[in-house]
mmCIF file of C-alpha atoms in Angstrom:
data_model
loop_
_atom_site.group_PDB
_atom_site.id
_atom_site.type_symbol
_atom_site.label_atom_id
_atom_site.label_comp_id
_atom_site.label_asym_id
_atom_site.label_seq_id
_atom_site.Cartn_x
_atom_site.Cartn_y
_atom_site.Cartn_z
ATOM 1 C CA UNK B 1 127.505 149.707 209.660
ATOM 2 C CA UNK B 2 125.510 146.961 208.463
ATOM 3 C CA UNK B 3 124.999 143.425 210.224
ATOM 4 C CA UNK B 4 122.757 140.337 209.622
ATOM 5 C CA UNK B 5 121.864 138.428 212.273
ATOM 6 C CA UNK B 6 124.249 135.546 212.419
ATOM 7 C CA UNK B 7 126.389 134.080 215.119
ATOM 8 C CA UNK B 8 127.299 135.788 218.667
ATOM 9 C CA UNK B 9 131.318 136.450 217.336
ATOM 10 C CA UNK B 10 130.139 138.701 214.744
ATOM 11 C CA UNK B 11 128.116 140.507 217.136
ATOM 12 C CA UNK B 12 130.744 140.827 219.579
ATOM 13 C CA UNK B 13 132.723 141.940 216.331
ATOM 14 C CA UNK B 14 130.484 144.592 215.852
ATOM 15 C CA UNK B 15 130.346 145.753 219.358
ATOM 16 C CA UNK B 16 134.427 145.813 219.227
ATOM 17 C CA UNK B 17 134.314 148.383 215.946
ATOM 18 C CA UNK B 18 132.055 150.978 217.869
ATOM 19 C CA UNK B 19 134.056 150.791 220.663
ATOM 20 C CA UNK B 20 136.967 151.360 218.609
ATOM 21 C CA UNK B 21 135.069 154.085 216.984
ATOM 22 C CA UNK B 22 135.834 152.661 213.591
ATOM 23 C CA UNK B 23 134.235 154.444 210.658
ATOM 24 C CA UNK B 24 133.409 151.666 208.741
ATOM 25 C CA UNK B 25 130.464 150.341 207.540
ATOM 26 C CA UNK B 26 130.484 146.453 208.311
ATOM 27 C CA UNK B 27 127.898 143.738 206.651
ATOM 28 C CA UNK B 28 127.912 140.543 208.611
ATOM 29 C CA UNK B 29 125.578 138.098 206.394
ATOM 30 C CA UNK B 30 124.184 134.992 208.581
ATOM 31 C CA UNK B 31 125.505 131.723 207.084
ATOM 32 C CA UNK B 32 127.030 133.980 204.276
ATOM 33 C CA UNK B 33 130.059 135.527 203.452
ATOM 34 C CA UNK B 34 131.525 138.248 205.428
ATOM 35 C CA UNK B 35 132.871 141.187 204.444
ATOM 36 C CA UNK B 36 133.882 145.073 205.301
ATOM 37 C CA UNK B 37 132.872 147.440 203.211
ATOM 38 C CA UNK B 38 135.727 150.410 203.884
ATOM 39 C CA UNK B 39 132.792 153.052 203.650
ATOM 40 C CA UNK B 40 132.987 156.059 205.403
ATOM 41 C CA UNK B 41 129.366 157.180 206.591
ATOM 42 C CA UNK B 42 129.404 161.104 205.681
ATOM 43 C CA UNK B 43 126.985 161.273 207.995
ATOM 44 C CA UNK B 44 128.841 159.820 210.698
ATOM 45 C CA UNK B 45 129.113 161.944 214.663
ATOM 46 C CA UNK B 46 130.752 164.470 216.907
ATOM 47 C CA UNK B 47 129.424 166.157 219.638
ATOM 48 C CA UNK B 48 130.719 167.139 222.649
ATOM 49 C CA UNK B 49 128.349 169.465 224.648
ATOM 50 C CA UNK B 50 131.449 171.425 225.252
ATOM 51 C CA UNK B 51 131.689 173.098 221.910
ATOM 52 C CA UNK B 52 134.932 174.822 220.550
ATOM 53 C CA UNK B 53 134.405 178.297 219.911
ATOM 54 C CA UNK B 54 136.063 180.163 217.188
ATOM 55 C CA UNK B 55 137.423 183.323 218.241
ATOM 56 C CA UNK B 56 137.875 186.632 216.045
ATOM 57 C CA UNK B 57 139.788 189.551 217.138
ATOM 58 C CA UNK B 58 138.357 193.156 217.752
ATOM 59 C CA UNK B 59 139.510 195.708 215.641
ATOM 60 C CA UNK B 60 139.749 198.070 218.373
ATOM 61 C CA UNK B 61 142.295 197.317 221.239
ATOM 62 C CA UNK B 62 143.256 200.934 222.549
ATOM 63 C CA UNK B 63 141.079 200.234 225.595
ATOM 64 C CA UNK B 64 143.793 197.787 226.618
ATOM 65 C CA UNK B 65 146.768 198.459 228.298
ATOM 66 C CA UNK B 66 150.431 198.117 226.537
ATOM 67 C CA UNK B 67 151.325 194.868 228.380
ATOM 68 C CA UNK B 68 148.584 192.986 225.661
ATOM 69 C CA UNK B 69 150.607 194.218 222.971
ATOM 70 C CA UNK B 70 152.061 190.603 221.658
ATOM 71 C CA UNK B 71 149.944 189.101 219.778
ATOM 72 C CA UNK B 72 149.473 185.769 221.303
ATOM 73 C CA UNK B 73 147.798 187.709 224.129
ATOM 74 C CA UNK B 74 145.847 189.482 221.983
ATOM 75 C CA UNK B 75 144.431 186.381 220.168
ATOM 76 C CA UNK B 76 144.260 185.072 223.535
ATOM 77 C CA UNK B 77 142.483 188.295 225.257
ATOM 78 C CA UNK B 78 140.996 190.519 222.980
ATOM 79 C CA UNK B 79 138.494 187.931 221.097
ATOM 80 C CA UNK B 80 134.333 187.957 220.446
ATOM 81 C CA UNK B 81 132.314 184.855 219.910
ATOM 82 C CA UNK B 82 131.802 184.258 216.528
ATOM 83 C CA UNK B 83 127.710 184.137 216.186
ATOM 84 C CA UNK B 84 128.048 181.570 212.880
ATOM 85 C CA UNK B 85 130.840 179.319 212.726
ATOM 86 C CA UNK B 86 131.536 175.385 210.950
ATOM 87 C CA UNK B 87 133.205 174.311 214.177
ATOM 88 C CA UNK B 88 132.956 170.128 214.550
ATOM 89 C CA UNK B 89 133.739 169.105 218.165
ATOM 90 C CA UNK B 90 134.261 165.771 217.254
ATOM 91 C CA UNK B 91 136.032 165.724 214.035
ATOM 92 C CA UNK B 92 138.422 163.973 215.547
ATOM 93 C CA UNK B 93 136.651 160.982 216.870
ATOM 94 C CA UNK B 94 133.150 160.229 216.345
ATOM 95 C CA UNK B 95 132.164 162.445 213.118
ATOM 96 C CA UNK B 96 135.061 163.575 211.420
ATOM 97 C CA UNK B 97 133.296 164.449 208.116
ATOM 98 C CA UNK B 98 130.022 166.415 209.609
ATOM 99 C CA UNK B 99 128.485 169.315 208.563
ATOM 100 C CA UNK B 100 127.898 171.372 211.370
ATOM 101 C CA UNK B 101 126.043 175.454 211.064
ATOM 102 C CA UNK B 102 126.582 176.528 214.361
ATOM 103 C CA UNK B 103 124.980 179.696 215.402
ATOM 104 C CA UNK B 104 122.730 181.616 218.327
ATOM 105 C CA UNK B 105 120.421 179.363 218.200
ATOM 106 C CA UNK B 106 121.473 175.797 217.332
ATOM 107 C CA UNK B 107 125.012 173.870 217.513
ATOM 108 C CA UNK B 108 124.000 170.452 215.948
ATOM 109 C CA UNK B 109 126.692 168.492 216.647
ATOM 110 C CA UNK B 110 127.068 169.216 220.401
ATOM 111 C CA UNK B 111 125.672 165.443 221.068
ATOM 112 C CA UNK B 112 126.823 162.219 220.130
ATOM 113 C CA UNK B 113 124.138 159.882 218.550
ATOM 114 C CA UNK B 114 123.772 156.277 217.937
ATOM 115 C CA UNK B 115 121.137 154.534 215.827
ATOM 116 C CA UNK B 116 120.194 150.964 215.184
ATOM 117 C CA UNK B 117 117.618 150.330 211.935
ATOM 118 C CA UNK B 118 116.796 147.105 211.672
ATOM 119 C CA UNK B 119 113.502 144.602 211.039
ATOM 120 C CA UNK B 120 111.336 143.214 213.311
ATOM 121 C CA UNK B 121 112.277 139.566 214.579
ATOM 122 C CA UNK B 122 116.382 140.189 213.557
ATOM 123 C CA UNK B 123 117.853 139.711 216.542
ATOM 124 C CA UNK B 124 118.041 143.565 217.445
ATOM 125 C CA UNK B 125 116.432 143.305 221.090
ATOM 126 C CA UNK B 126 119.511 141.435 221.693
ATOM 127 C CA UNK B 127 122.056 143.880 220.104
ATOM 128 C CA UNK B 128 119.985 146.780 221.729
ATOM 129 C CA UNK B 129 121.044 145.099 225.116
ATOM 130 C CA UNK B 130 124.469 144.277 224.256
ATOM 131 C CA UNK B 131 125.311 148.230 223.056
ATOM 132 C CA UNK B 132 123.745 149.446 226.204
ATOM 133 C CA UNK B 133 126.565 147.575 228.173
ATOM 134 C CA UNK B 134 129.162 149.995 226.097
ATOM 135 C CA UNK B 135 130.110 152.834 228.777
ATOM 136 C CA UNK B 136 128.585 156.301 228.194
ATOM 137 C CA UNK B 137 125.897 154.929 225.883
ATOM 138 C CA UNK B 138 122.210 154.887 226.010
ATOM 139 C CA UNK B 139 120.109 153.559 223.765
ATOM 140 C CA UNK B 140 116.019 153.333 223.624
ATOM 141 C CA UNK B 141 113.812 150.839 222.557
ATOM 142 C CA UNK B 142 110.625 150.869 219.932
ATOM 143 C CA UNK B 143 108.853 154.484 219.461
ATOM 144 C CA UNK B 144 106.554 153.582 216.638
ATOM 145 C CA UNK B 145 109.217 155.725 213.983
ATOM 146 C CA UNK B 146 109.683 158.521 215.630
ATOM 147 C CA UNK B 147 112.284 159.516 213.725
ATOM 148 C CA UNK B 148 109.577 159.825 210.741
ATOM 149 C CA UNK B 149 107.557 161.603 212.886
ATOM 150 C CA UNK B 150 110.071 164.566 213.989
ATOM 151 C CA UNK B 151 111.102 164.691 210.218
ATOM 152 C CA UNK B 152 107.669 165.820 209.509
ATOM 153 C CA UNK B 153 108.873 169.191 211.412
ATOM 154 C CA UNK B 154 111.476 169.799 208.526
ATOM 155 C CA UNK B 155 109.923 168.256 205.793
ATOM 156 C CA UNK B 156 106.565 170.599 206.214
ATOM 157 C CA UNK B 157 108.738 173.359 204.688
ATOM 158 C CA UNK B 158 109.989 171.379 201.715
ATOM 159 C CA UNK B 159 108.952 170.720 198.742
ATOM 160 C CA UNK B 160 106.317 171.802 196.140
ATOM 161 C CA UNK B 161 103.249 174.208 197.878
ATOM 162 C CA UNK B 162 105.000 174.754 200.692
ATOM 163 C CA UNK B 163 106.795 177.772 202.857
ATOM 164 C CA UNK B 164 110.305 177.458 202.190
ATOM 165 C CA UNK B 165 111.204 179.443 205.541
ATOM 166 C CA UNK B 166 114.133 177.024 206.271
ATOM 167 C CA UNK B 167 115.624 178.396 203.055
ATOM 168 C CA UNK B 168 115.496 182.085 203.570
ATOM 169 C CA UNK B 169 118.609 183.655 204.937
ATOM 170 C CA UNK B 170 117.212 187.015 205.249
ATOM 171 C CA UNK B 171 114.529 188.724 207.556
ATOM 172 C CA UNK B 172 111.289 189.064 205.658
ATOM 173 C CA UNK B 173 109.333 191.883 207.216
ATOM 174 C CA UNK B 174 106.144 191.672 205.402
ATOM 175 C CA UNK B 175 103.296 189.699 204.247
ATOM 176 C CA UNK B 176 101.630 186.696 205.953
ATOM 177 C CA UNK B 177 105.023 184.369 205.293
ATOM 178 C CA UNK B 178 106.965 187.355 207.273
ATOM 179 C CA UNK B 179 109.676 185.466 209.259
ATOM 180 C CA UNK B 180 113.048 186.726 209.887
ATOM 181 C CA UNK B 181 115.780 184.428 208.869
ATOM 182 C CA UNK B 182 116.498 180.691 210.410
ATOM 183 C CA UNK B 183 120.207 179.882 210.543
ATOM 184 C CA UNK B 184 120.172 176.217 208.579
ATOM 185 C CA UNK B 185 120.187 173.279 210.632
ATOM 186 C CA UNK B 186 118.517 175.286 213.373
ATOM 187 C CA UNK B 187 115.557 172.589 213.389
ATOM 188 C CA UNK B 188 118.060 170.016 214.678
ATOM 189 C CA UNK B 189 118.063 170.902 218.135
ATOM 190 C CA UNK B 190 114.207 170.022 218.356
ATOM 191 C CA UNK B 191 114.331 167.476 216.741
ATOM 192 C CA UNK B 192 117.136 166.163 218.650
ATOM 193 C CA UNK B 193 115.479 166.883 222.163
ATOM 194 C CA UNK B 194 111.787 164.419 220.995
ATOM 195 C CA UNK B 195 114.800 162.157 220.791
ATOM 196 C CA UNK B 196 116.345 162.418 224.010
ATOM 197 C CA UNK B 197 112.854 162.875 226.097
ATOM 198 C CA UNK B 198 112.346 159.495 225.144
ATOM 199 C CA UNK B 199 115.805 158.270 225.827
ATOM 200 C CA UNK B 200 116.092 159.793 229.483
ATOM 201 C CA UNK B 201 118.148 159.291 232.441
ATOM 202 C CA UNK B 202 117.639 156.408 235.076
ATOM 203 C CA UNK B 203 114.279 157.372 236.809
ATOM 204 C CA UNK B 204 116.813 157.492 240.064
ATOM 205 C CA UNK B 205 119.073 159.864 238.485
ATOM 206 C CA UNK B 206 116.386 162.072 237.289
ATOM 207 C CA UNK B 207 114.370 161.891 240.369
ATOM 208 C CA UNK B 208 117.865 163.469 242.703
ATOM 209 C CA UNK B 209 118.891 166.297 240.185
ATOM 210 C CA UNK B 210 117.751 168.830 242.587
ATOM 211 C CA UNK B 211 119.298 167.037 245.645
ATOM 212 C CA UNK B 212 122.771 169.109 246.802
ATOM 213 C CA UNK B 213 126.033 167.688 245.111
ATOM 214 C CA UNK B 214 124.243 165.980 242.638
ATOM 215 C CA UNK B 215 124.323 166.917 238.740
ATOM 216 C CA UNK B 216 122.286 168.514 236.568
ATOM 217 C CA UNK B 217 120.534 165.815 233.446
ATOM 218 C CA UNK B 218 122.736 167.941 231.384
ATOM 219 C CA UNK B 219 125.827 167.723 233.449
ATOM 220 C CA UNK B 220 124.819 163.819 233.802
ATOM 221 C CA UNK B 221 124.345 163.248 230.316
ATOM 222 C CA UNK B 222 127.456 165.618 228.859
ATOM 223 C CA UNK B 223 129.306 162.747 227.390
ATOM 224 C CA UNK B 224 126.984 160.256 226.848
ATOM 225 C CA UNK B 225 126.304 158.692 223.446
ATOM 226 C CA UNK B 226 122.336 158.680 222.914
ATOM 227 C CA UNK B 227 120.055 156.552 220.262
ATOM 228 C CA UNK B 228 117.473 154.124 220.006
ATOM 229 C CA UNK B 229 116.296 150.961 218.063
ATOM 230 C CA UNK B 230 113.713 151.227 215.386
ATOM 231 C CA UNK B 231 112.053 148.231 213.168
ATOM 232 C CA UNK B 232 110.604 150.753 211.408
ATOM 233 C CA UNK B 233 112.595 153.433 209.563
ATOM 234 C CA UNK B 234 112.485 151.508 206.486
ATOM 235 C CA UNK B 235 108.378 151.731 206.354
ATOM 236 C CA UNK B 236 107.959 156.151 206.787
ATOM 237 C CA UNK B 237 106.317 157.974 203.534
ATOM 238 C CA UNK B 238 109.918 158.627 202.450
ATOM 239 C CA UNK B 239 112.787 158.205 200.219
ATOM 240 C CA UNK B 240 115.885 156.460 200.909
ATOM 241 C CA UNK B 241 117.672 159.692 199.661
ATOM 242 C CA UNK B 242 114.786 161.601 202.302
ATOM 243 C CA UNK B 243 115.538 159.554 205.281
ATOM 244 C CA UNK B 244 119.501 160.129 205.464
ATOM 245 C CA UNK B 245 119.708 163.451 204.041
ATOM 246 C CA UNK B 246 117.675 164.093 206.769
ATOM 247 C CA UNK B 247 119.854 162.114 209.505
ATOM 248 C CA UNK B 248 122.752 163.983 208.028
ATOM 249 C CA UNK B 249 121.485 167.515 208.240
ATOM 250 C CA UNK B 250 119.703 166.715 211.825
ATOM 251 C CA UNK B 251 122.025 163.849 213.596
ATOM 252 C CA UNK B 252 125.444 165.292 212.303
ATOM 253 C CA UNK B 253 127.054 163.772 214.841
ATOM 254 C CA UNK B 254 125.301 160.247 214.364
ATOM 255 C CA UNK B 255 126.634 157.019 213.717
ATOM 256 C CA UNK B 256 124.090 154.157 212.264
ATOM 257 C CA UNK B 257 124.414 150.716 212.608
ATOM 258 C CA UNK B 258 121.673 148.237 210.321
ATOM 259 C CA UNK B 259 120.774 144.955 211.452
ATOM 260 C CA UNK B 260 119.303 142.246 209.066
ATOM 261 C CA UNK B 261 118.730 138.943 209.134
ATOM 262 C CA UNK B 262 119.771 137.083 205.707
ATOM 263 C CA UNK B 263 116.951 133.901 205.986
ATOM 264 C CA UNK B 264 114.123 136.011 205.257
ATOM 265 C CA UNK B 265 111.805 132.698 204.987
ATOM 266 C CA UNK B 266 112.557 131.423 208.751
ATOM 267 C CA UNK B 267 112.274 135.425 209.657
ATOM 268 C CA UNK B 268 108.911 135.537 207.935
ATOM 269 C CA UNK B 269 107.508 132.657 209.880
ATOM 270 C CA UNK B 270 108.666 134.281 213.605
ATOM 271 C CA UNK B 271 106.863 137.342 212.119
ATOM 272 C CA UNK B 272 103.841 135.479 211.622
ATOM 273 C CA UNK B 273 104.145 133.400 214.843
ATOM 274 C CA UNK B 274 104.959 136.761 217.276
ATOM 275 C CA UNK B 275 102.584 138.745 215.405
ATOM 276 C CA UNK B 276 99.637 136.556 214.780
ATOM 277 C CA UNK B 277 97.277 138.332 217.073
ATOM 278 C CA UNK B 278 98.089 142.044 215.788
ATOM 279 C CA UNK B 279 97.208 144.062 213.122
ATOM 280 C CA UNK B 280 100.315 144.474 211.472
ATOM 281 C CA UNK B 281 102.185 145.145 207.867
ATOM 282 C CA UNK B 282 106.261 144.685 209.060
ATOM 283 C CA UNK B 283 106.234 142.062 206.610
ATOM 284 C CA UNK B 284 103.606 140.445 204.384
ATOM 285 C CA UNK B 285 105.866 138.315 202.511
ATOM 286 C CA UNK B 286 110.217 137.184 201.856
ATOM 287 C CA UNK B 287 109.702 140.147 198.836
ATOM 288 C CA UNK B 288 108.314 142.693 201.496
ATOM 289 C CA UNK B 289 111.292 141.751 203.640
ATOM 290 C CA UNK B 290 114.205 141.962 201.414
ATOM 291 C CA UNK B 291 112.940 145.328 200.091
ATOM 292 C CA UNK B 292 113.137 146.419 203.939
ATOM 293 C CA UNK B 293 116.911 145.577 203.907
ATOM 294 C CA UNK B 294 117.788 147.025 200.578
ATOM 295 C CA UNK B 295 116.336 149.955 202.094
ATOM 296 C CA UNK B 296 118.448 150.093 204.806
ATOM 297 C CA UNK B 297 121.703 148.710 203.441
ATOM 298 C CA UNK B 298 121.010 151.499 200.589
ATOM 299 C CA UNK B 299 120.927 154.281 203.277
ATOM 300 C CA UNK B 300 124.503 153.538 204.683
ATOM 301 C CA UNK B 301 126.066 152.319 201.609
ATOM 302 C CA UNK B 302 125.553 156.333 200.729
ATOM 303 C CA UNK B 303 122.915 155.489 197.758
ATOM 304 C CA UNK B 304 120.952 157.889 199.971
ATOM 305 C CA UNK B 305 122.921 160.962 199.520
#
């Protein structure tokens, strides 16, 4: 979903379509045309906590008794948890078209994620604010690109000279690389949890989890859509083709939403004016700035994958 900072209707427009859970990617251009582009992000969400287990029946079922015999209690009754399985608990609603290896160690798409990439004096703060009012949705602030940062986990194994350990799908018992094999998209659960340590709960809520009656973070957080706001996605040492391939294989279940603002020269000058006493590089010049969006706009318009 794409937006440029414009007037509060298209705003509240945008906030309709995610609560609608639209999958749509929507450009709103300030003092431009509008239009909807009817693209459906691949990399788009699901994740319920509560994941959907596919079940596969022994091949052995004399140690039952005869009343199992039917087999609609024996599909029912005489089942194992399937170690690997595909299954999407949200391919109905937030990520229908998510890739999701479940297994042992990781289930990817078990949480719901929300993110908003966007450029520094766009209007996001507000939009930030105005998302958090959604119900069961929390979104962060700035993190100085985090998201850059946890990719380095994955992206250390990629690529020339390096270890390709998050490609081997067998147990390799010898020589100093000796690792036995990690099911793929295993990485994604730690490099979803940096994410939600810096998106917790209310200091409050986190402060009576132990009290009696009250829940668990995990219980309090089971269906709640998590994110953040970053101004700086656009500026990592990556690829537009990096950057979502690697929200697709970690953030299955992830929905993004970019924010730009369309009159780069008035956006220049507030950069100038709100950053005149920092050392900073969001955006030397109009040229600088419009490659930032075309960055952006090229990662949800699929050009990235």
């Amino acid at each position: 979903m794409i937006l440029s900072r414009s007037s509060s209707f298209q705003v509240q427009m945008v906030v309709l379509l995610i609560i609608l859970g639209l999958g749509v990617v929507c450009v709103f251009m300030f003092n431009e045309e509008s239009y909807v582009n009817q693209y459906l992000h691949s990399t788009s969400s699901c994740a319920h906590p509560n994941i959907t287990i596919v079940a596969q029946n022994y091949e052995d079922h004399s140690h039952y008794t005869s009343k199992l015999d039917t087999q609609s209690q024996s599909q029912s009754q005489l089942s194992s948890y399937q170690s690997f399985n595909d299954t999407n608990p949200h391919k109905d609603s937030w990520c229908p078209y998510a890739t999701c290896h479940n297994s042992p160690i990781c289930t990817p798409c078990n949480r719901r994620y929300l993110f908003l990439l966007t450029t520094a004096r766009s209007g996001s703060t507000t939009l930030l604010k105005m998302l958090n009012y959604l119900p069961n949705v929390r979104l962060s602030g700035e993190n100085r690109n985090e998201l850059y940062v946890a990719s380095e986990l994955v992206s250390n194994f990629r690529g020339p000279n390096t270890a390709h350990l998050l490609d081997q799908n067998f147990d390799r018992k010898e020589g100093a690389y000796s690792h036995n094999a990690i099911p793929p998209q295993a990485m994604s659960c730690p490099i979803q949890q940096v994410i939600n340590t810096l998106n917790p709960p209310p200091r409050a809520v986190q402060a009576g989890v132990n009290l009696t009656g009250n829940p668990s973070l995990e219980e309090y957080d089971r269906g709640t859509i998590l994110g953040l706001k970053t101004i700086r996605f656009q500026k990592g040492d990556w690829r537009v083709k990096d950057s979502a391939d690697f929200l697709r294989e970690n953030f299955p279940c992830s929905k993004v939403v970019v924010n730009i603002r369309s009159d780069v020269d008035s956006q220049l000058k507030s950069m100038n004016t709100t950053f005149s006493n920092e050392s900073t590089t969001e955006g030397k010049d109009t040229d600088d700035i419009v490659k930032m969006n075309e960055f952006l706009i090229k990662v949800v318009e699929g050009e990235g994958g």
